[in-house]
Short mmCIF file of C-alpha atoms and ligand atoms in Angstrom, two decimals:
data_model
loop_
_atom_site.label_atom_id
_atom_site.label_comp_id
_atom_site.label_asym_id
_atom_site.label_seq_id
_atom_site.Cartn_x
_atom_site.Cartn_y
_atom_site.Cartn_z
CA ALA A 7 -45.81 4.69 9.64
CA LYS A 8 -46.30 3.26 6.48
CA LEU A 9 -45.13 6.14 4.66
CA LYS A 10 -41.98 6.49 6.62
CA GLY A 11 -40.69 3.67 5.87
CA LYS A 12 -41.40 4.17 2.28
CA GLY A 13 -40.37 6.89 2.18
CA ARG A 14 -36.75 5.45 3.47
CA TYR A 15 -36.43 2.86 1.35
CA GLN A 16 -36.68 5.41 -1.38
CA LEU A 17 -33.81 7.34 -0.07
CA PHE A 18 -31.97 4.49 0.68
CA SER A 19 -32.19 3.08 -3.55
CA ASP A 20 -31.44 6.65 -4.49
CA ASP A 21 -28.69 6.51 -2.53
CA ILE A 22 -27.81 3.55 -4.48
CA ALA A 23 -28.21 4.77 -7.84
CA ARG A 24 -26.06 7.48 -6.59
CA LEU A 25 -22.70 4.87 -5.75
CA LEU A 26 -23.42 3.05 -8.70
CA ALA A 27 -23.56 5.72 -11.49
CA GLU A 28 -20.11 7.14 -9.53
CA GLN A 29 -18.63 3.93 -10.42
CA ASP A 30 -19.69 3.81 -14.02
CA ALA A 31 -18.23 7.03 -14.35
CA ILE A 32 -15.01 6.01 -12.55
CA GLU A 33 -15.25 3.02 -14.67
CA GLN A 34 -15.33 5.58 -17.75
CA ALA A 35 -12.53 7.61 -16.42
CA LEU A 36 -10.29 4.63 -15.93
CA HIS A 37 -10.76 3.12 -18.86
CA THR A 38 -9.63 6.71 -20.82
CA ALA A 39 -7.40 7.26 -18.18
CA LEU A 40 -5.72 4.06 -19.16
CA GLY A 41 -5.67 4.97 -22.86
CA ARG A 42 -4.60 8.05 -22.74
CA GLU A 43 -1.55 6.67 -19.71
CA GLU A 44 -2.54 9.53 -17.13
CA PHE A 45 -1.06 8.06 -14.71
CA GLU A 46 1.83 9.07 -12.79
CA LEU A 47 4.09 7.37 -9.79
CA ASN A 48 4.58 9.87 -6.42
CA PHE A 49 7.09 8.15 -3.98
CA GLN A 50 7.16 8.33 -0.46
CA PRO A 51 10.12 7.35 1.50
CA ILE A 52 10.30 5.32 4.81
CA PHE A 53 13.21 5.79 7.32
CA ASP A 54 15.24 3.64 9.55
CA ALA A 55 13.39 4.36 12.82
CA ASN A 56 16.14 4.51 14.88
CA ASN A 57 18.70 6.57 12.84
CA LEU A 58 16.02 8.18 10.24
CA ARG A 59 18.25 6.50 7.15
CA VAL A 60 15.93 6.51 4.39
CA THR A 61 15.70 2.47 3.82
CA ALA A 62 12.38 2.73 1.13
CA ILE A 63 10.27 4.27 -0.79
CA GLU A 64 6.59 3.43 -1.47
CA ALA A 65 5.31 3.78 -5.47
CA LEU A 66 1.75 5.54 -5.06
CA LEU A 67 -0.28 5.76 -7.52
CA ARG A 68 -1.24 9.30 -9.17
CA CYS A 69 -4.39 10.13 -11.77
CA ASN A 70 -4.24 13.31 -13.97
CA HIS A 71 -7.80 12.17 -15.18
CA PRO A 72 -9.82 15.06 -13.78
CA GLN A 73 -12.57 12.83 -12.34
CA LEU A 74 -10.28 10.28 -10.83
CA LYS A 75 -7.84 13.15 -9.41
CA GLN A 76 -10.41 13.96 -7.22
CA ALA A 77 -11.36 10.45 -6.05
CA GLY A 78 -8.04 9.59 -5.26
CA PRO A 79 -6.97 5.73 -5.07
CA ASP A 80 -8.52 4.74 -2.24
CA LYS A 81 -12.14 5.14 -4.48
CA PHE A 82 -10.48 4.36 -7.91
CA ILE A 83 -8.89 1.41 -7.22
CA PRO A 84 -11.59 -0.32 -4.96
CA VAL A 85 -13.55 -0.12 -8.55
CA ALA A 86 -10.64 -1.26 -10.82
CA GLU A 87 -10.73 -4.39 -8.86
CA SER A 88 -14.54 -4.83 -9.34
CA THR A 89 -14.17 -4.27 -13.21
CA GLY A 90 -11.41 -6.01 -13.46
CA LEU A 91 -8.66 -2.82 -14.72
CA ILE A 92 -6.90 -3.92 -11.57
CA ARG A 93 -4.26 -6.15 -13.68
CA GLN A 94 -3.90 -3.69 -16.26
CA ILE A 95 -3.05 -0.77 -13.53
CA ASP A 96 -0.91 -3.07 -11.75
CA ARG A 97 1.58 -3.83 -14.58
CA TRP A 98 1.35 -0.34 -16.02
CA VAL A 99 3.03 0.07 -11.53
CA ILE A 100 5.09 -2.31 -11.88
CA GLU A 101 6.59 -1.58 -15.43
CA HIS A 102 7.16 2.52 -14.16
CA ALA A 103 7.88 1.71 -10.61
CA LEU A 104 10.83 -0.47 -11.75
CA SER A 105 12.12 1.80 -14.87
CA SER A 106 11.82 4.31 -11.94
CA LEU A 107 13.94 2.31 -9.17
CA ALA A 108 16.66 1.90 -12.43
CA GLN A 109 16.96 5.84 -12.18
CA LEU A 110 17.09 5.58 -8.18
CA GLN A 111 19.85 2.91 -8.37
CA GLN A 112 21.61 4.34 -11.12
CA ARG A 113 22.02 7.62 -8.95
CA GLY A 114 22.95 5.60 -5.90
CA PHE A 115 20.41 4.92 -3.81
CA GLY A 116 20.49 1.56 -2.62
CA GLY A 117 17.04 1.35 -1.22
CA VAL A 118 14.07 -1.20 -1.47
CA LEU A 119 11.62 -0.25 -3.17
CA ASN A 120 7.86 -0.73 -2.20
CA ILE A 121 5.24 -1.42 -5.41
CA ASN A 122 1.26 -1.87 -4.35
CA ILE A 123 -0.35 -4.90 -5.66
CA SER A 124 -4.10 -5.83 -5.80
CA ALA A 125 -4.66 -9.31 -4.23
CA ASN A 126 -6.35 -10.07 -7.33
CA GLU A 127 -2.57 -10.80 -8.65
CA LEU A 128 -2.75 -13.98 -5.74
CA HIS A 129 -5.58 -15.44 -7.88
CA ASN A 130 -2.86 -15.46 -11.07
CA GLU A 131 -0.93 -18.42 -11.47
CA GLN A 132 1.11 -15.80 -13.94
CA PHE A 133 1.57 -13.04 -11.88
CA PRO A 134 5.54 -14.29 -10.22
CA SER A 135 6.77 -14.96 -13.52
CA HIS A 136 5.48 -11.55 -14.77
CA ILE A 137 7.51 -10.09 -12.28
CA SER A 138 10.57 -11.98 -12.35
CA THR A 139 10.58 -10.93 -16.38
CA GLU A 140 9.79 -7.79 -15.36
CA LEU A 141 12.59 -7.19 -12.52
CA GLY A 142 15.35 -8.96 -15.14
CA LYS A 143 14.18 -6.23 -17.93
CA HIS A 144 15.02 -3.72 -16.22
CA ASN A 145 17.86 -5.83 -14.70
CA ILE A 146 16.67 -5.17 -11.13
CA SER A 147 17.74 -7.87 -8.03
CA PRO A 148 14.50 -9.50 -6.68
CA ALA A 149 15.92 -8.33 -2.83
CA ALA A 150 15.46 -4.28 -3.77
CA VAL A 151 12.07 -4.57 -4.58
CA GLU A 152 9.06 -5.58 -1.37
CA LEU A 153 5.45 -6.00 -3.19
CA GLU A 154 2.39 -4.26 -0.51
CA ILE A 155 -0.70 -6.38 -0.66
CA THR A 156 -3.92 -5.20 1.76
CA GLU A 157 -4.93 -6.98 4.58
CA THR A 158 -8.11 -6.94 4.82
CA THR A 159 -8.39 -8.37 0.43
CA LEU A 160 -6.59 -11.93 2.08
CA ILE A 161 -8.81 -12.38 4.33
CA ASP A 162 -8.66 -16.05 3.40
CA ALA A 163 -5.46 -17.64 3.64
CA ASP A 164 -7.01 -19.87 0.42
CA ARG A 165 -4.27 -22.39 -0.75
CA GLN A 166 -3.58 -20.19 -4.39
CA SER A 167 -3.08 -16.91 -3.00
CA VAL A 168 -0.34 -18.82 -0.52
CA SER A 169 1.25 -20.60 -3.59
CA VAL A 170 1.57 -17.39 -5.34
CA LEU A 171 3.39 -15.16 -1.99
CA ARG A 172 5.36 -18.08 -1.65
CA ARG A 173 6.87 -18.15 -5.81
CA LEU A 174 6.95 -14.04 -4.96
CA GLN A 175 9.25 -14.97 -2.03
CA ASP A 176 11.25 -17.78 -3.24
CA ILE A 177 12.00 -15.45 -6.52
CA GLY A 178 13.11 -13.42 -3.93
CA VAL A 179 11.33 -10.00 -3.67
CA ASN A 180 9.80 -8.97 -0.30
CA ILE A 181 6.17 -9.28 0.77
CA ALA A 182 3.85 -6.91 2.36
CA LEU A 183 1.20 -7.07 4.68
CA ASP A 184 -0.44 -3.44 4.53
CA ASP A 185 -2.86 -1.43 6.86
CA PHE A 186 -2.70 -4.61 8.89
CA GLY A 187 -4.38 -4.44 12.00
CA THR A 188 -7.87 -3.48 10.28
CA GLY A 189 -8.54 -6.94 8.92
CA TYR A 190 -9.27 -10.30 10.40
CA ILE A 191 -5.99 -11.94 10.27
CA GLY A 192 -5.56 -13.14 13.43
CA PHE A 193 -2.24 -14.72 15.47
CA ASN A 194 -3.34 -18.21 13.86
CA GLN A 195 -3.58 -17.49 10.42
CA LEU A 196 -0.45 -15.37 10.12
CA ASN A 197 1.53 -17.88 10.86
CA HIS A 198 0.27 -19.67 7.04
CA TYR A 199 1.77 -16.50 4.89
CA PRO A 200 4.72 -16.37 3.99
CA VAL A 201 5.40 -12.60 4.95
CA ASN A 202 8.46 -10.56 5.87
CA THR A 203 6.89 -7.64 7.02
CA LEU A 204 4.02 -5.55 9.08
CA LYS A 205 2.77 -2.07 7.65
CA ILE A 206 1.03 -1.12 10.87
CA ASP A 207 -2.66 0.66 9.82
CA ARG A 208 -2.23 4.01 10.97
CA SER A 209 -5.48 4.45 12.70
CA PHE A 210 -3.08 2.87 15.32
CA VAL A 211 -0.61 5.58 14.73
CA HIS A 212 -2.84 7.89 14.82
CA ALA A 213 -4.67 6.15 18.53
CA ILE A 214 -1.10 6.98 20.21
CA GLY A 215 -1.16 9.91 23.26
CA ASN A 216 -5.23 9.31 22.66
CA GLU A 217 -5.66 5.51 24.26
CA SER A 218 -8.43 6.47 27.96
CA GLY A 219 -7.26 4.45 30.44
CA GLN A 220 -5.60 2.00 28.53
CA LYS A 221 -2.17 0.29 29.50
CA ARG A 222 -0.67 -0.02 26.57
CA PRO A 223 -0.91 1.39 23.23
CA MET A 224 -2.75 -1.18 20.37
CA VAL A 225 0.75 -0.70 18.86
CA ASP A 226 2.27 -2.27 21.11
CA VAL A 227 0.17 -5.30 20.31
CA VAL A 228 0.71 -5.04 17.28
CA LEU A 229 4.57 -4.94 17.63
CA GLU A 230 4.55 -7.72 19.95
CA LEU A 231 2.99 -10.06 17.76
CA ALA A 232 5.24 -8.69 15.02
CA SER A 233 8.49 -9.73 16.64
CA ILE A 234 6.82 -13.26 17.39
CA PHE A 235 6.46 -13.63 13.76
CA ASP A 236 9.95 -12.71 13.35
CA LEU A 237 8.58 -9.83 11.24
CA ASP A 238 9.91 -6.84 10.34
CA THR A 239 7.43 -4.10 11.35
CA VAL A 240 6.19 -0.58 9.53
CA ALA A 241 4.18 2.27 11.22
CA GLU A 242 2.48 4.77 8.80
CA GLY A 243 0.92 7.55 9.04
CA VAL A 244 3.33 9.18 11.67
CA GLU A 245 2.30 13.04 11.84
CA THR A 246 4.42 13.99 14.85
CA GLU A 247 7.20 13.72 16.73
CA GLN A 248 5.01 12.42 19.97
CA GLN A 249 4.77 9.55 17.92
CA LEU A 250 7.76 9.36 16.42
CA LEU A 251 9.38 9.22 19.72
CA ARG A 252 7.03 6.41 21.06
CA LEU A 253 6.83 3.98 18.38
CA ARG A 254 11.33 4.09 18.14
CA LYS A 255 10.58 3.57 21.57
CA LEU A 256 8.31 1.22 21.38
CA GLY A 257 10.76 -0.93 19.14
CA CYS A 258 8.92 -0.29 15.92
CA ASN A 259 11.70 -0.84 12.96
CA PHE A 260 10.65 1.91 10.09
CA LEU A 261 8.57 4.59 9.80
CA GLN A 262 6.22 6.55 7.23
CA GLY A 263 3.95 9.59 7.09
CA TYR A 264 4.19 12.75 6.55
CA TYR A 265 5.83 14.17 9.48
CA LEU A 266 9.15 12.76 7.91
CA ALA A 267 8.41 12.93 4.53
CA ARG A 268 5.31 12.96 1.50
CA PRO A 269 4.47 11.74 -1.27
CA MET A 270 6.79 13.37 -4.33
CA PRO A 271 7.41 13.00 -7.97
CA LEU A 272 10.45 11.40 -9.06
CA THR A 273 12.31 14.95 -9.62
CA GLU A 274 11.77 16.11 -6.32
CA LEU A 275 12.29 12.30 -4.63
CA LEU A 276 15.80 12.37 -6.28
CA LYS A 277 16.65 16.17 -4.75
CA PHE A 278 15.30 15.30 -1.44
CA LEU A 279 17.84 11.93 -1.21
CA GLU A 280 20.44 13.92 -2.67
CA GLN A 281 20.12 16.46 0.53
CA HIS A 282 19.86 13.64 3.00
CA GLY A 283 22.84 11.84 1.50
CA GLU A 284 21.40 9.36 0.15
CA CYS A 285 21.72 9.19 -2.83
P1 C2E B 13 -1.82 2.51 1.47
O1 C2E B 13 -0.73 1.70 0.58
O2 C2E B 13 -2.06 1.98 2.34
O3 C2E B 13 -0.78 4.47 1.41
C1 C2E B 13 -0.68 4.62 2.25
C2 C2E B 13 -1.42 6.70 2.18
O4 C2E B 13 -1.54 6.96 3.15
C3 C2E B 13 -1.22 7.39 0.71
O5 C2E B 13 -2.36 7.73 0.05
C4 C2E B 13 -0.48 8.51 1.42
O6 C2E B 13 -0.35 9.58 0.32
C5 C2E B 13 -1.36 8.80 2.43
N1 C2E B 13 -0.11 8.93 3.58
C6 C2E B 13 1.26 8.91 4.00
N2 C2E B 13 1.43 9.37 5.01
C7 C2E B 13 0.62 9.93 5.91
C8 C2E B 13 0.34 10.86 6.96
O7 C2E B 13 1.18 10.53 7.28
N3 C2E B 13 -1.10 10.93 7.56
C9 C2E B 13 -1.94 10.33 6.60
N4 C2E B 13 -3.51 10.63 6.54
N5 C2E B 13 -2.13 9.92 5.56
C10 C2E B 13 -0.45 9.53 4.92
P2 C2E B 13 -3.00 7.68 -0.91
O8 C2E B 13 -1.84 7.15 -1.62
O9 C2E B 13 -4.40 8.55 -1.21
O10 C2E B 13 -3.33 5.58 -1.61
C11 C2E B 13 -4.10 5.13 -1.01
C12 C2E B 13 -4.49 3.88 -1.30
O11 C2E B 13 -4.67 3.46 -2.62
C13 C2E B 13 -3.22 2.73 -0.52
O12 C2E B 13 -2.72 3.10 0.69
C14 C2E B 13 -3.48 2.53 -1.35
O13 C2E B 13 -4.23 0.92 -0.97
C15 C2E B 13 -4.32 2.29 -2.87
N6 C2E B 13 -2.78 2.60 -3.92
C16 C2E B 13 -2.36 3.42 -4.32
N7 C2E B 13 -1.10 3.00 -4.98
C17 C2E B 13 -1.75 2.17 -5.49
C18 C2E B 13 -0.59 1.18 -6.60
O14 C2E B 13 0.35 1.61 -7.19
N8 C2E B 13 -1.36 -0.15 -6.93
C19 C2E B 13 -2.42 -0.48 -6.50
N9 C2E B 13 -2.77 -1.69 -5.95
N10 C2E B 13 -2.74 -0.21 -5.32
C20 C2E B 13 -2.53 1.39 -4.69
CA1 CA B 14 0.86 0.34 1.15
CA1 CA B 15 -1.46 1.34 4.13
CA1 CA B 16 -4.92 1.69 2.63
#
């Protein structure tokens, strides 16, 4: 038993060592990529659930550095957050997202651009004024921008985060809670957050049609919560027609997912919008 325990501990510490080495490698790669501007944005359309018109577009970060390309943002963003590099990345993303939006507007796009930002920014008193400066620089109206913040990173409604969110809303940008339902923001706390939109995590969307014995799909509960607080709802990860039809019937406002459109580079997006008569 002693040996087994020791062996187990060895395995455990090997895993930790590997994880730390991987994070270290990602951190190095992030430094390199930032220095060489090896980032790029892709864009995924978001559709009105009823008429399937494109009402918004989400900017999603891509990296051409081989190691980061393989890891994907789900893996490298958390490393960027824990090392503080996220500030530089968020700045890069905001700058490039807004200049892309300016191009889209020139081509006639009248919708909203959704930009992901780290919850770290909510502890940065300068962030709202940074956003206002950037909007001014690109001559973009705040109402054309929605900032997405992941729900899990917002666990406690500390005063500073709430005040930064409120200042952002005062500027006129919208706020979306991303991956909603995966965190711990309950009924009570939702009340304290200045938010406009809930983005329902794709796990709820994928559960549609797989409810075992439940009378109501979970997504319906989330939609009801949103309607009580008068919030817009976006369903993420819509991959089938069945999901689309069900979500529409349940009253979800907006849909996003591979079934409707995948994330794509700006040039492709412009063609897509043109084909759909949105540009
Ligand atoms: P997210 O904000 O929840 O973004 C949605 C993710 O779902 C994207 O992954 C998108 O490509 C993917 N997706 C879209 N439709 C479908 C679908 O129908 N099925 C499935 N299975 N997936 C779908 P991506 O681009 O790999 O991004 C992963 C996460 O990384 C994002 O999740 C977001 O939390 C973070 N992230 C991405 N770009 C940025 C950024 O510019 N800044 C920050 N701070 N975080 C970002
Ligand atoms: Ca998002
Ligand atoms: Ca999400
Ligand atoms: Ca996510």
